[in-house]
């Protein structure tokens, strides 16, 4: 596990590529009364990925070992919550559920996906914004102290997998409006799948030569709605964004494969019928 201290109370963690091709990012924000962990990564086994003990060391070093922890998720996909089990039996840790009901209830979103919630960490407030589109449970976190904006798979230098294009666009417009009058230092997402030239690594690759830096910018946030408006519904490379609806591509490919299969069977049946007819006719023509 890689640990990068952004400052004395903000840590960027990443699970190693050799442990998981997802190599997801995890974020730790420490306030004066509470510590916040955003996502728990793709690896459950603490001997392979000692997430909880790493956090314990970081908090102890920051003089905050006694603080209660709050563990939240950007969204419910397994690569962002597989480490939850490491916190299950720890005292003083609250793990927020990852299903939509739990998310809505915890943040008090009565009109999902509208609304804005806050997490009070003590002298540090984090705004929580519903951002469904990649996944229906997705939320994003804006840290007022640092101006860092944390996204899971909603915005990152990687394939932006679109589950619901209309929801994605609405979320992007909401976020763009939110940041218009606020400082954004860096936009930090859940994965990196590109090299420094903006080319994608092969899917599930565990080798990332010349990997692009993690951070994106406020300009990227402001440009996202236009990119989503240009999305053709399947695959669109627009500026810094690569938008993909993999489910739709899969359905079309499966449909095409089905059509090709039916055509092949039809050709084969016709061929066999012709051959048997030719055989039946052969003795008569010989006589
Ligand atoms: Zn992910």
XYZ file of C-alpha atoms and ligand atoms in Angstrom:
288
model
C 0.000 0.000 0.000
C 1.351 3.384 -0.997
C 0.835 6.339 1.332
C 1.240 9.929 0.191
C 0.785 12.635 2.840
C -0.861 15.612 1.113
C -0.480 17.543 4.355
C -0.278 16.622 8.050
C -4.013 15.791 8.175
C -4.744 14.587 4.642
C -3.462 11.314 3.200
C -3.725 9.760 -0.244
C -3.440 5.969 -0.144
C -3.277 3.563 -3.033
C -3.440 -0.203 -3.279
C -0.535 -1.606 -5.296
C -1.048 -2.546 -8.935
C 0.591 -5.909 -8.283
C -2.093 -6.702 -5.682
C -5.027 -5.611 -7.855
C -5.305 -4.239 -11.389
C -7.885 -1.775 -10.018
C -5.170 -0.102 -7.891
C -7.833 2.113 -6.311
C -7.158 5.284 -4.362
C -8.344 5.715 -0.787
C -8.443 9.019 1.072
C -7.994 9.814 4.753
C -9.056 13.216 6.112
C -8.399 14.027 9.748
C -10.325 16.699 11.643
C -10.079 17.713 15.292
C -12.932 15.442 16.427
C -13.190 12.760 13.746
C -11.264 11.024 10.965
C -12.907 10.296 7.630
C -11.946 7.418 5.357
C -13.273 7.596 1.802
C -13.441 4.047 0.333
C -11.735 0.873 1.556
C -10.262 -0.484 -1.676
C -10.357 -3.734 -3.609
C -8.543 -6.129 -1.258
C -10.246 -7.682 1.763
C -7.359 -9.679 3.245
C -5.515 -7.593 5.889
C -2.358 -9.699 5.527
C -2.227 -8.763 1.845
C -3.465 -5.173 2.261
C -3.174 -3.910 5.859
C -5.497 -0.926 5.452
C -6.826 -0.632 9.015
C -3.397 -0.982 10.628
C -1.878 1.516 8.165
C -4.550 4.035 9.156
C -3.910 3.353 12.814
C -0.211 4.192 12.306
C -1.029 7.363 10.372
C -3.480 8.596 13.003
C -1.077 7.792 15.820
C 1.695 9.710 14.046
C -0.716 12.630 13.557
C -1.459 12.597 17.310
C -5.067 11.599 16.584
C -5.098 7.951 17.640
C -8.096 8.481 19.933
C -10.396 9.973 17.297
C -13.472 8.083 16.135
C -13.395 7.061 12.463
C -16.110 7.380 9.911
C -15.783 5.077 6.894
C -17.769 6.083 3.794
C -17.835 5.014 0.145
C -17.924 6.882 -3.122
C -20.165 4.094 -4.450
C -21.030 0.492 -3.875
C -18.758 -1.254 -6.420
C -16.636 -3.895 -4.723
C -13.284 -2.291 -5.604
C -14.249 0.608 -3.315
C -15.480 -1.343 -0.300
C -13.761 -4.743 -0.199
C -11.717 -3.621 2.828
C -14.811 -2.842 4.956
C -14.372 -6.068 6.902
C -11.100 -4.817 8.397
C -13.097 -2.225 10.349
C -16.013 -4.389 11.430
C -14.690 -5.248 14.892
C -12.801 -2.057 15.679
C -14.202 0.108 18.463
C -14.917 3.723 17.633
C -15.410 3.082 13.911
C -18.657 3.667 12.043
C -18.908 2.126 8.583
C -21.697 3.629 6.479
C -23.598 1.065 4.388
C -23.016 1.114 0.646
C -26.550 0.444 -0.629
C -28.636 3.391 -1.792
C -31.018 3.273 1.189
C -28.139 3.445 3.682
C -26.493 6.287 1.777
C -29.701 8.323 1.603
C -30.507 7.702 5.241
C -27.024 8.460 6.596
C -26.688 11.799 4.794
C -30.373 12.653 5.162
C -30.961 12.994 1.432
C -34.765 13.165 1.334
C -34.953 14.144 -2.358
C -32.173 12.038 -3.924
C -30.223 12.878 -6.069
C -30.941 16.496 -5.140
C -29.500 18.091 -2.046
C -26.207 18.630 -0.319
C -24.989 17.166 2.976
C -22.090 17.936 5.289
C -19.744 15.817 7.368
C -18.347 17.696 10.356
C -14.877 16.417 11.254
C -14.192 19.219 13.750
C -12.655 22.387 12.267
C -13.038 20.664 8.937
C -16.261 20.412 6.948
C -16.707 18.096 3.996
C -19.598 18.660 1.577
C -21.246 15.542 0.171
C -22.936 15.722 -3.247
C -24.979 12.947 -4.865
C -23.375 12.161 -8.237
C -25.123 9.113 -9.729
C -24.354 8.212 -13.349
C -21.476 5.752 -13.128
C -23.359 4.055 -10.334
C -26.688 4.898 -8.721
C -25.172 5.096 -5.202
C -22.328 7.460 -6.061
C -21.549 10.522 -3.927
C -18.600 12.934 -4.107
C -16.785 14.799 -1.351
C -15.550 18.398 -1.296
C -13.137 19.281 1.515
C -13.532 22.971 2.329
C -10.174 23.138 4.166
C -7.976 21.959 1.301
C -10.222 22.592 -1.707
C -9.708 18.952 -2.704
C -12.618 17.330 -4.508
C -12.799 13.557 -4.110
C -14.567 11.448 -6.688
C -14.736 7.711 -7.017
C -15.254 6.618 -10.608
C -17.361 9.638 -11.563
C -14.352 11.671 -12.702
C -10.813 10.309 -12.982
C -8.044 9.827 -15.566
C -9.504 6.494 -16.644
C -12.423 4.968 -18.537
C -15.557 6.783 -17.389
C -18.043 3.932 -17.419
C -21.511 5.314 -17.980
C -24.353 3.395 -16.384
C -27.014 6.096 -16.769
C -26.099 8.877 -19.208
C -28.933 11.190 -18.192
C -28.128 10.903 -14.472
C -24.410 11.356 -15.235
C -25.079 14.603 -17.108
C -27.364 15.946 -14.373
C -24.701 15.139 -11.755
C -21.966 16.779 -13.845
C -24.074 19.922 -14.196
C -24.759 19.958 -10.447
C -21.048 19.633 -9.634
C -20.084 22.289 -12.203
C -22.565 24.706 -10.626
C -21.270 23.823 -7.150
C -17.615 24.572 -7.945
C -18.204 27.699 -10.008
C -17.654 30.015 -7.006
C -15.500 27.685 -4.920
C -11.766 27.049 -5.054
C -10.784 23.578 -6.275
C -7.149 22.691 -5.645
C -7.233 19.255 -7.237
C -9.824 16.777 -8.423
C -8.921 13.303 -7.159
C -10.622 10.174 -8.479
C -10.587 6.457 -7.803
C -8.234 5.058 -10.464
C -5.628 5.872 -13.121
C -5.860 3.964 -16.415
C -3.904 6.270 -18.737
C -0.315 7.096 -19.536
C 1.029 10.632 -19.611
C -0.027 10.951 -23.283
C -3.637 10.211 -22.379
C -3.617 6.709 -23.907
C -5.485 3.972 -22.055
C -3.680 0.977 -20.622
C -5.241 -2.346 -21.654
C -8.196 -3.319 -19.473
C -7.071 -5.102 -16.289
C -3.409 -4.313 -17.017
C -1.145 -4.476 -13.978
C 1.670 -2.702 -15.792
C 1.324 1.079 -16.100
C 4.474 2.506 -17.738
C 4.613 6.336 -17.713
C 1.388 6.468 -15.756
C -0.442 9.774 -15.822
C -0.653 11.792 -12.605
C -3.783 11.321 -10.506
C -4.965 14.886 -10.234
C -7.429 16.549 -12.561
C -8.554 20.170 -12.427
C -11.521 22.446 -11.922
C -11.461 23.046 -15.693
C -12.005 19.312 -16.187
C -15.003 19.466 -13.845
C -16.429 22.400 -15.767
C -15.838 20.635 -19.122
C -17.471 17.347 -18.126
C -21.113 18.346 -18.858
C -20.276 19.254 -22.489
C -18.436 15.950 -22.955
C -21.459 14.063 -21.628
C -23.775 15.979 -23.956
C -21.584 14.772 -26.861
C -21.633 11.154 -25.688
C -22.879 8.908 -28.517
C -24.203 6.305 -26.104
C -21.430 3.771 -26.759
C -17.893 5.182 -26.844
C -16.781 8.793 -27.076
C -13.288 10.220 -26.625
C -13.846 13.888 -25.888
C -10.983 16.059 -24.619
C -9.614 14.507 -21.430
C -12.547 12.118 -21.113
C -13.143 8.633 -22.454
C -16.814 7.799 -21.970
C -17.942 4.207 -22.370
C -21.276 2.457 -21.915
C -19.830 -1.046 -21.736
C -23.198 -2.698 -21.057
C -24.712 -1.232 -24.208
C -21.640 -2.217 -26.261
C -21.948 -5.731 -24.833
C -25.651 -5.944 -25.756
C -24.970 -4.753 -29.326
C -22.056 -7.217 -29.682
C -24.223 -10.047 -28.335
C -27.002 -9.043 -30.765
C -24.568 -8.968 -33.708
C -23.113 -12.336 -32.695
C -26.671 -13.732 -32.561
C -27.497 -12.385 -36.053
C -24.253 -13.819 -37.482
C -24.964 -17.181 -35.850
C -28.510 -17.318 -37.268
C -27.170 -16.371 -40.733
C -24.535 -19.120 -40.573
C -27.110 -21.727 -39.523
C -29.425 -20.602 -42.343
C -26.596 -20.865 -44.925
C -25.668 -24.318 -43.617
C -29.277 -25.579 -43.750
C -29.674 -24.288 -47.324
C -26.423 -25.945 -48.359
C -27.423 -29.308 -46.850
C -30.886 -29.177 -48.472
C -29.400 -28.430 -51.899
C -26.911 -31.232 -51.532
C -29.553 -33.813 -50.590
C -31.818 -32.620 -53.464
C -28.905 -32.959 -55.904
C -28.284 -36.504 -54.671
C -31.933 -37.452 -55.130
C -31.903 -36.137 -58.724
C -28.615 -37.738 -59.785
C -29.854 -41.369 -60.697
C -32.716 -39.987 -62.853
C -30.438 -37.790 -64.965
C -27.957 -40.660 -65.417
C -30.739 -42.963 -66.823
Zn -13.740 1.710 -9.210
